[in-house]
Amino acid sequence: MALSSDEIKAAMLAKAEKAPKPQLYVKDFYACDPDTKPRAIKNIANDLVKEGKLMFWSSGSTTMYALPSRIKNEETRDEAEENK
Amino acid sequence: MPKHETPLLDELEKGPWPSFVTDLKRQAETKPECWDILGQLELSFKDRITHWKHGGIVGVFGYGGGIVGRYSDSPKEFPGVAHFHTVRLNQPSSKFYGTKKLREICDLWEKYGSGMTNMHGSTGDLVLLGTTTPNLEPLFYDLTHDLNMDLGGSGSNLRTPACCLGKARCEWSCIDTQALCHHLTMHYQDEIHRPAFPYKFKFKMSGCPNDCVAAIARSDFAVIGTWRDDIRMDQDAVKGYINGDFPANGGSHAGRDWGKFNIKKEVLDLCPTNCMWMEGDELKIDNSECTRCMHCINVMPRALRPGADQGATICVGAKAPILDGAQFATMTIPFLKIDPETEFEAVIEVIEKIWDWWMEVGKNRERVGETIMRVGLPTFLKVMEVDIIPQHVREPRSNPYVFWQDEEVPGGFERDVIEFRKKHAQ
Ligand code: HEM
Ligand code: SF4
Ligand code: SF4
């Protein structure tokens, strides 16, 4: 039985919270519900970004997902370094 | 007045060719941040290492692609390029746009960015080089509202689809590349603007096997126009070429006298499958052996044309060196009708079959061509439900084992062990 999209969202956020590295590949979320197709998982991950609960991190060639609280963008990091 | 001394870069202004260093210095008169590009690049030449940091969190709201975050690792020294993000704009199909549009894009970029552009990036996008994070949203607003244009793809997204000139300008085009490119771009907006895959995925379409967008070398999914009936021939025009009435190759070798046209040397002997010959002054082609390389047609365009039963070959899995070396796309579907009437349903079906499999089986940062290499072409062709034909075979087999599938063996692999033991000594 596939989980509901709300259950999958909760599992994804829990995973993003606990994962050793803040950035996750979309594939890392597949395990949140093996019965849901990868494309549906990707759509749910993108919905979480729209809701502001996950963020995209991109190198330009690869895109990853992260919790906003676990990742800093370059501007705030530079400011944080200056204020140290 | 130069802000940084750039003796190494200045060397690049000395040749007879145009120099990006000269261009940047000129641009720096109105956009002072360009001095810092020169300064940082000079430092990279000295240190032999890039001073750009890789990636970051930048983009416009609702999009997960189209803007590539770039930051200097020495922002104190080069404040003009502390942020220097790249913006990709989805180019019109076949890169058809007027100078008015080009001026609008340049004006927009003078307003919100460095003014520097790269026409066009390898994916085909119009590339705008260098802006700051706070400029992104206003730029995007003007781009979509005033210019009626959109961002292209980046990251693990579907990249901006690209096509050759196609039927708009080329008599050889077997498919309407522009219609297909535009349709797929609109159909897959979500995949272009938001990450969808283990890694990037590129569509490119060429109208004929001359493959002017190099789809076979540069795209995960290449649609290349072809035909399945016979090359159309005009024997009178063949004689005309032999008599020297028409210049070979449309006159493109006119710069030098190459002597009289020699059909044997210039056409028959260069046919890769040796399927052409002369019978008296009649040209013959064994079309069942023709590999559709376009050579003979390119040499004698008045005499030979692609056949009339047209469609496309689908090749899958090209990539540049990332994990392994560079590889061409592999011919997967020999012939597919490309039908705008059905909104290219058949093409979309193939695309989705590849995606469903690759998203499941592909590893992180693995292009579909690498996944195919890893699991083997026979497995991929089975997934694609394609019947294997000799043209799928690249080289004679070197593996002596034959693997039978359950359904290929009469009675399958299941057996009654007790029955078996009765007949065979234990
Ligand atoms: C980590 C341990 C082992 C490794 C990496 C290993 C690796 C291999 C490899 C690569 C082959 C050749 C397969 C081929 O060419 O088709 C092979 C064949 C074979 N191995 Fe091992 N092996 C291991 C342990 C063992 C053990 C413990 C036994 C027996 C108790 C064993 C018995 C055999 C036999 C009988 C063959 C021949 C099979 C055949 O030709 O049908 N192997 N092994
Ligand atoms: S790929 Fe073929 S159809 Fe397209 S522009 Fe080139 S020659 Fe013409
Ligand atoms: S298209 Fe190429 S393979 Fe076919 S007949 Fe002409 S030269 Fe030979």
XYZ file of C-alpha atoms and ligand atoms in Angstrom:
569
model
C 0.000 0.000 0.000
C 1.402 3.324 -1.080
C 1.492 6.073 1.560
C -0.563 9.242 1.152
C 1.323 12.264 -0.111
C 1.135 13.873 3.356
C 2.707 10.784 4.909
C 5.430 10.810 2.259
C 6.056 14.516 2.884
C 6.487 13.856 6.596
C 8.866 10.968 5.892
C 10.897 13.135 3.496
C 11.234 15.964 5.989
C 12.266 13.492 8.698
C 14.867 12.075 6.326
C 16.185 15.538 5.416
C 16.408 16.312 9.150
C 18.312 13.147 10.085
C 20.514 12.559 7.026
C 24.247 12.917 7.844
C 24.715 15.427 4.988
C 22.276 18.326 4.602
C 21.937 17.937 0.810
C 20.020 14.961 -0.538
C 19.559 13.610 -4.047
C 15.994 13.014 -5.222
C 16.831 9.282 -5.268
C 17.534 9.400 -1.547
C 13.818 10.084 -1.060
C 12.625 7.063 -3.049
C 13.031 4.890 0.043
C 10.475 7.054 1.880
C 7.877 4.993 0.067
C 9.048 2.144 -2.171
C 5.483 1.739 -3.470
C 5.374 5.245 -4.934
C 6.867 5.834 -8.392
C 10.034 7.953 -8.631
C 8.247 10.606 -10.677
C 5.567 10.988 -8.022
C 8.270 11.255 -5.325
C 10.012 13.965 -7.347
C 6.751 15.893 -7.660
C 6.209 15.691 -3.911
C 9.781 16.883 -3.264
C 9.155 19.841 -5.587
C 5.884 20.581 -3.775
C 7.823 20.764 -0.507
C 10.103 23.320 -2.149
C 7.062 25.348 -3.226
C 5.827 25.228 0.382
C 9.223 26.499 1.529
C 9.950 23.362 3.577
C 12.802 22.180 1.365
C 15.257 24.178 -0.710
C 17.126 23.493 -3.927
C 20.895 23.453 -3.918
C 22.472 23.297 -7.389
C 26.036 23.048 -8.643
C 24.773 24.000 -12.077
C 24.902 20.407 -13.244
C 23.302 18.573 -10.312
C 20.425 19.643 -8.116
C 19.921 18.512 -4.523
C 17.366 19.160 -1.803
C 17.939 20.413 1.735
C 16.069 21.708 4.771
C 16.395 25.514 4.876
C 17.470 25.263 8.541
C 20.360 22.943 7.661
C 21.821 24.903 4.790
C 23.166 28.406 4.435
C 23.343 30.364 1.242
C 26.553 32.119 0.321
C 25.344 35.599 1.223
C 24.294 34.735 4.789
C 27.422 32.620 5.236
C 29.642 35.546 4.198
C 27.775 37.829 6.609
C 28.101 35.256 9.389
C 31.844 35.063 8.777
C 32.163 38.840 8.851
C 30.249 39.098 12.132
C 32.433 36.489 13.860
C 41.988 53.126 -16.235
C 42.573 49.407 -15.519
C 41.781 48.421 -11.960
C 44.108 45.403 -11.997
C 47.385 44.747 -13.794
C 46.785 41.858 -16.230
C 50.049 41.151 -18.073
C 49.190 37.486 -18.728
C 45.721 38.235 -20.092
C 47.108 41.083 -22.187
C 49.023 38.472 -24.180
C 45.659 37.295 -25.478
C 45.108 40.653 -27.186
C 48.175 40.358 -29.399
C 46.949 37.912 -32.045
C 45.071 38.853 -35.206
C 41.837 37.331 -33.890
C 39.099 38.929 -31.795
C 39.952 38.873 -28.107
C 37.583 38.434 -25.176
C 40.099 40.407 -23.104
C 39.662 43.433 -25.368
C 35.879 42.958 -25.241
C 35.922 42.819 -21.435
C 38.070 45.938 -21.154
C 35.646 47.806 -23.381
C 32.674 46.512 -21.412
C 34.401 47.582 -18.168
C 34.096 51.222 -19.220
C 30.356 51.034 -18.514
C 30.284 47.974 -16.236
C 33.182 48.277 -13.771
C 32.594 44.750 -12.401
C 34.216 43.525 -15.616
C 37.578 44.723 -14.232
C 37.176 42.215 -11.443
C 36.559 39.395 -13.928
C 39.845 40.271 -15.579
C 41.574 40.591 -12.200
C 40.280 37.255 -10.935
C 41.120 35.474 -14.188
C 44.650 36.911 -14.118
C 44.998 35.528 -10.595
C 43.755 32.134 -11.813
C 46.352 32.175 -14.577
C 49.009 32.810 -11.921
C 47.678 30.327 -9.346
C 46.629 27.772 -11.960
C 43.374 27.183 -10.143
C 39.877 28.549 -10.538
C 38.707 31.200 -8.111
C 35.035 30.518 -8.720
C 33.151 28.598 -6.063
C 30.872 25.878 -7.299
C 27.106 26.155 -7.076
C 24.815 27.382 -4.337
C 21.199 28.218 -3.613
C 20.075 30.711 -6.191
C 17.053 30.883 -8.384
C 13.736 32.570 -8.789
C 10.649 31.590 -6.875
C 8.995 28.424 -8.176
C 11.936 27.465 -10.382
C 14.687 24.970 -9.610
C 16.792 25.685 -12.657
C 17.796 28.248 -15.250
C 20.148 30.168 -12.983
C 23.547 28.864 -12.011
C 24.947 30.307 -8.798
C 28.522 31.513 -9.093
C 30.508 33.169 -6.312
C 34.091 34.385 -6.174
C 36.274 32.742 -3.533
C 38.081 36.091 -3.146
C 35.205 38.577 -2.798
C 37.303 41.124 -0.857
C 39.796 41.389 -3.667
C 37.199 41.227 -6.435
C 33.959 42.673 -5.042
C 32.506 43.166 -8.539
C 32.274 39.408 -8.956
C 31.415 38.421 -5.375
C 28.158 37.152 -6.899
C 28.356 36.469 -10.568
C 25.439 34.207 -11.427
C 24.753 32.851 -14.894
C 21.256 33.078 -16.348
C 20.112 30.714 -19.089
C 17.318 31.844 -21.399
C 15.340 29.334 -23.425
C 16.281 30.150 -27.019
C 13.582 30.108 -29.696
C 13.522 26.880 -31.761
C 16.387 26.834 -34.291
C 17.612 30.053 -32.656
C 15.328 32.110 -34.874
C 14.973 35.592 -33.474
C 15.168 39.063 -34.904
C 17.578 41.817 -34.002
C 14.776 43.579 -32.112
C 14.566 40.689 -29.650
C 18.334 40.595 -29.377
C 18.403 44.310 -28.529
C 15.715 43.807 -25.895
C 17.733 41.000 -24.312
C 20.892 43.118 -24.343
C 19.056 46.101 -22.812
C 17.594 43.861 -20.110
C 21.045 42.521 -19.333
C 22.638 45.987 -19.255
C 19.986 46.844 -16.686
C 20.264 43.792 -14.417
C 23.608 42.188 -15.213
C 27.157 42.662 -16.410
C 26.102 43.132 -20.036
C 28.211 40.122 -20.974
C 26.550 37.335 -22.914
C 27.460 34.006 -24.448
C 25.548 33.336 -27.653
C 24.821 30.446 -27.436
C 25.708 28.014 -24.669
C 26.345 24.372 -25.551
C 22.782 23.426 -24.665
C 21.554 26.136 -27.013
C 20.404 28.657 -24.422
C 21.093 32.358 -24.662
C 23.527 32.697 -21.777
C 23.699 35.884 -19.706
C 26.862 36.051 -17.618
C 27.104 37.736 -14.270
C 24.502 39.168 -11.944
C 23.762 39.376 -8.239
C 21.132 37.577 -6.182
C 18.908 40.661 -5.553
C 18.675 41.296 -9.328
C 17.279 37.855 -10.135
C 13.593 38.377 -9.342
C 13.259 41.749 -11.124
C 15.133 40.354 -14.122
C 12.809 37.350 -14.234
C 9.737 39.585 -13.976
C 10.789 41.736 -16.930
C 11.901 38.710 -18.929
C 8.559 36.942 -18.617
C 6.295 40.007 -18.714
C 7.992 42.351 -21.193
C 10.025 39.995 -23.380
C 7.671 37.010 -23.261
C 10.659 34.716 -22.758
C 11.499 32.112 -20.134
C 14.484 30.612 -18.349
C 16.090 27.433 -19.688
C 17.102 24.298 -17.805
C 20.049 23.612 -15.503
C 20.920 21.122 -12.777
C 19.165 17.751 -12.652
C 16.438 19.046 -14.943
C 15.390 18.477 -18.483
C 17.671 20.881 -20.321
C 16.398 23.343 -22.887
C 15.530 21.281 -25.984
C 17.348 22.300 -29.171
C 16.821 21.628 -32.877
C 18.334 22.262 -36.307
C 16.836 24.651 -38.868
C 14.587 21.849 -40.064
C 11.839 22.428 -42.597
C 12.051 26.172 -42.092
C 15.143 26.381 -44.265
C 16.426 22.953 -45.177
C 15.141 20.784 -48.021
C 16.659 17.658 -46.425
C 14.640 17.803 -43.243
C 12.568 14.642 -42.807
C 10.764 15.934 -39.716
C 9.457 19.286 -38.538
C 12.181 19.765 -35.949
C 10.869 23.130 -34.806
C 7.354 21.837 -34.165
C 8.722 18.872 -32.211
C 11.167 21.014 -30.233
C 8.498 23.553 -29.349
C 5.954 20.900 -28.449
C 8.327 19.018 -26.154
C 9.441 22.283 -24.547
C 5.842 23.195 -23.718
C 4.819 19.655 -22.754
C 7.707 19.278 -20.293
C 7.731 22.728 -18.651
C 7.737 21.163 -15.191
C 10.748 18.964 -16.001
C 12.625 21.954 -17.501
C 12.017 24.295 -14.588
C 12.256 21.883 -11.664
C 14.680 19.044 -11.014
C 13.261 15.683 -11.995
C 16.026 13.166 -12.523
C 19.151 11.509 -11.130
C 21.081 13.939 -13.344
C 20.696 16.165 -16.407
C 18.740 15.003 -19.456
C 18.943 16.564 -22.921
C 16.711 16.404 -26.001
C 18.031 17.432 -29.389
C 16.470 16.992 -32.815
C 18.002 17.121 -36.272
C 15.993 16.929 -39.470
C 18.323 14.501 -41.223
C 21.426 12.399 -40.495
C 23.715 15.360 -41.240
C 22.726 16.137 -37.656
C 23.527 19.853 -37.596
C 22.811 20.142 -33.842
C 25.118 17.169 -33.153
C 22.240 15.455 -31.368
C 23.982 12.094 -31.549
C 27.012 13.441 -29.676
C 25.363 15.784 -27.219
C 21.973 14.538 -26.157
C 20.570 11.813 -23.981
C 17.619 11.615 -26.347
C 18.393 12.335 -30.000
C 15.677 12.458 -32.648
C 17.304 12.318 -36.078
C 15.226 12.534 -39.245
C 15.465 9.642 -41.701
C 13.452 7.714 -44.298
C 12.591 4.058 -44.747
C 11.898 3.850 -48.471
C 14.413 4.482 -51.250
C 16.615 7.515 -51.895
C 14.820 9.549 -54.576
C 16.931 9.683 -57.699
C 16.971 11.791 -60.844
C 19.207 9.914 -63.312
C 19.386 12.922 -65.678
C 20.798 15.031 -62.874
C 23.305 12.247 -62.044
C 24.514 12.520 -65.659
C 24.589 16.291 -65.258
C 26.987 15.966 -62.320
C 29.162 13.506 -64.251
C 29.268 15.920 -67.217
C 30.180 18.808 -64.952
C 26.918 20.716 -65.530
C 26.422 21.188 -61.764
C 29.097 21.765 -59.162
C 29.380 18.909 -56.633
C 28.479 19.591 -52.979
C 26.426 22.614 -53.999
C 29.627 24.397 -54.975
C 31.030 24.395 -51.455
C 34.474 23.251 -52.650
C 34.803 26.183 -55.056
C 37.810 27.745 -53.330
C 40.235 25.537 -55.265
C 40.259 23.535 -58.479
C 39.775 19.893 -57.493
C 39.634 18.676 -61.078
C 36.769 17.035 -62.898
C 34.016 15.456 -60.801
C 34.680 11.731 -60.406
C 31.559 9.912 -59.239
C 33.452 6.725 -58.409
C 36.081 8.427 -56.298
C 33.846 11.043 -54.686
C 30.636 9.099 -54.163
C 30.664 5.337 -54.810
C 33.970 4.619 -53.067
C 33.034 6.762 -50.068
C 29.670 5.111 -49.436
C 30.258 3.550 -45.992
C 28.196 0.458 -46.739
C 29.426 0.014 -50.343
C 25.875 -0.133 -51.590
C 26.222 2.047 -54.711
C 27.425 1.170 -58.186
C 27.103 2.276 -61.809
C 25.471 0.223 -64.538
C 26.548 2.079 -67.670
C 25.591 5.663 -66.848
C 22.797 4.647 -64.446
C 23.451 5.036 -60.740
C 22.234 2.101 -58.639
C 21.697 1.931 -54.884
C 20.921 -1.144 -52.823
C 18.683 0.752 -50.413
C 18.364 -2.189 -48.034
C 22.080 -1.768 -47.236
C 22.114 2.063 -47.205
C 22.840 3.326 -43.696
C 21.379 6.796 -44.439
C 24.694 8.593 -43.959
C 23.686 11.456 -46.349
C 27.080 11.484 -48.107
C 25.836 10.830 -51.659
C 22.948 13.258 -51.156
C 25.293 15.961 -49.867
C 27.536 15.579 -52.929
C 24.744 15.517 -55.525
C 21.760 17.329 -54.041
C 20.108 17.877 -57.437
C 20.217 14.193 -58.267
C 19.506 12.538 -54.903
C 17.031 13.302 -52.125
C 15.962 11.527 -48.953
C 13.104 9.078 -49.501
C 9.470 10.133 -49.136
C 8.431 7.819 -46.280
C 9.949 9.967 -43.564
C 10.304 9.731 -39.813
C 13.141 9.605 -37.298
C 15.690 7.351 -35.693
C 15.889 7.607 -31.904
C 19.365 7.388 -30.401
C 19.853 7.330 -26.644
C 22.651 8.115 -24.241
C 25.291 10.533 -25.536
C 27.379 12.378 -22.968
C 30.641 14.249 -22.484
C 33.349 12.839 -20.181
C 32.149 12.917 -16.609
C 32.379 9.464 -15.043
C 33.656 7.610 -18.114
C 34.842 8.974 -21.444
C 32.690 10.736 -24.000
C 30.254 8.541 -25.870
C 27.852 8.821 -28.774
C 24.185 7.996 -28.421
C 23.233 4.435 -29.325
C 20.700 3.721 -32.033
C 17.691 2.434 -30.142
C 14.601 2.801 -32.316
C 15.454 2.544 -36.018
C 12.339 4.251 -37.314
C 9.512 6.158 -35.717
C 6.858 8.216 -37.469
C 6.980 11.782 -36.156
C 3.428 12.972 -36.313
C 2.367 16.492 -35.254
C -1.292 15.458 -35.715
C -1.075 13.164 -32.675
C 0.932 15.786 -30.741
C 3.999 13.581 -31.100
C 2.393 10.919 -28.928
C 4.802 8.191 -30.140
C 7.875 10.246 -29.193
C 6.477 11.068 -25.777
C 5.743 7.404 -25.130
C 9.392 6.514 -25.808
C 10.654 9.375 -23.638
C 8.519 8.353 -20.678
C 9.544 4.728 -20.950
C 13.208 5.804 -20.738
C 12.534 8.158 -17.839
C 10.549 5.651 -15.793
C 13.373 3.137 -16.101
C 16.281 5.555 -15.656
C 14.758 7.310 -12.622
C 14.427 3.934 -10.955
C 17.662 2.226 -12.040
C 20.024 5.177 -12.680
C 22.452 6.065 -9.905
C 22.901 9.595 -8.627
C 24.796 11.693 -11.160
C 24.611 8.944 -13.754
C 23.587 9.899 -17.300
C 21.219 7.483 -19.006
C 24.037 6.462 -21.385
C 26.083 5.370 -18.389
C 23.177 3.415 -16.957
C 22.812 1.623 -20.306
C 26.530 0.865 -20.352
C 26.360 -0.489 -16.822
C 23.396 -2.830 -17.326
C 24.145 -3.636 -20.967
C 22.314 -2.718 -24.150
C 20.274 -5.985 -24.334
C 18.690 -5.198 -20.969
C 17.909 -1.642 -22.044
C 16.381 -2.767 -25.343
C 14.226 -5.251 -23.453
C 12.994 -2.460 -21.178
C 12.242 -0.386 -24.258
C 10.391 -3.347 -25.796
C 12.467 -3.016 -28.954
C 13.137 -6.036 -31.162
C 16.872 -6.443 -31.553
C 18.167 -6.083 -35.115
C 21.708 -6.498 -36.509
C 22.235 -2.712 -36.462
C 22.041 -2.778 -32.662
C 25.185 -4.925 -32.565
C 28.355 -2.896 -32.343
C 30.925 -5.668 -32.664
C 31.103 -9.472 -32.904
C 30.445 -11.142 -29.577
C 33.341 -11.815 -27.249
C 31.232 -13.433 -24.516
C 30.783 -17.176 -25.149
C 27.844 -17.584 -22.808
C 24.266 -17.549 -23.957
C 21.735 -16.558 -21.353
C 18.288 -17.964 -21.916
C 15.264 -16.438 -20.338
C 12.668 -18.664 -18.697
C 10.157 -17.994 -21.459
C 12.644 -18.866 -24.197
C 13.091 -22.467 -22.969
C 10.321 -24.994 -23.688
C 8.820 -25.844 -20.324
C 10.783 -23.073 -18.615
C 13.286 -23.604 -15.812
C 10.791 -25.092 -13.359
C 11.110 -28.817 -13.029
C 9.743 -31.560 -10.869
C 12.781 -32.693 -8.892
C 11.166 -35.963 -7.768
C 10.309 -36.864 -11.381
C 13.834 -35.903 -12.392
C 15.435 -38.108 -9.734
C 13.413 -41.088 -10.865
C 15.065 -40.942 -14.260
C 18.551 -39.851 -13.195
C 20.835 -41.609 -10.777
C 21.470 -39.652 -7.618
C 35.448 -14.401 -2.110
C 35.544 -15.621 -2.517
C 35.489 -16.050 -3.947
C 35.607 -15.327 -5.096
C 35.846 -13.780 -5.256
C 35.457 -16.216 -6.198
C 35.529 -15.802 -7.519
C 35.351 -16.687 -8.556
C 35.389 -16.321 -9.948
C 35.615 -14.897 -10.454
C 35.172 -17.441 -10.683
C 35.131 -17.516 -12.167
C 33.730 -17.449 -12.643
C 33.672 -17.556 -14.131
O 34.684 -17.380 -14.835
O 32.575 -17.860 -14.620
C 34.978 -18.522 -9.766
C 34.700 -19.791 -10.151
C 34.547 -20.845 -9.255
N 34.621 -20.778 -7.870
Fe 34.933 -19.173 -6.798
N 35.253 -17.463 -5.710
C 35.260 -17.396 -4.344
C 35.087 -18.418 -3.455
C 34.877 -19.751 -3.807
C 34.701 -20.856 -2.887
C 34.752 -20.704 -1.365
C 34.495 -22.005 -3.618
C 34.250 -23.418 -3.232
C 33.961 -23.835 -2.056
C 34.542 -21.581 -5.005
C 34.368 -22.417 -6.075
C 34.395 -22.041 -7.373
C 34.172 -22.952 -8.440
C 33.886 -24.433 -8.334
C 34.261 -22.214 -9.633
C 34.109 -22.706 -10.996
C 32.665 -22.550 -11.379
C 32.442 -22.913 -12.800
O 33.377 -22.811 -13.629
O 31.312 -23.273 -13.098
N 34.767 -20.221 -5.091
N 35.099 -18.050 -8.494
S 20.397 18.362 -39.733
Fe 19.779 17.930 -41.855
S 17.729 18.842 -41.966
Fe 18.715 19.802 -40.195
S 19.668 21.658 -41.010
Fe 21.217 20.022 -41.026
S 21.147 19.194 -43.113
Fe 19.231 20.319 -42.780
S 23.294 7.720 -47.946
Fe 25.350 6.983 -47.430
S 25.082 4.783 -47.099
Fe 23.278 5.497 -48.227
S 23.788 5.169 -50.388
Fe 24.344 7.298 -49.892
S 26.533 7.167 -49.344
Fe 25.717 5.064 -49.255
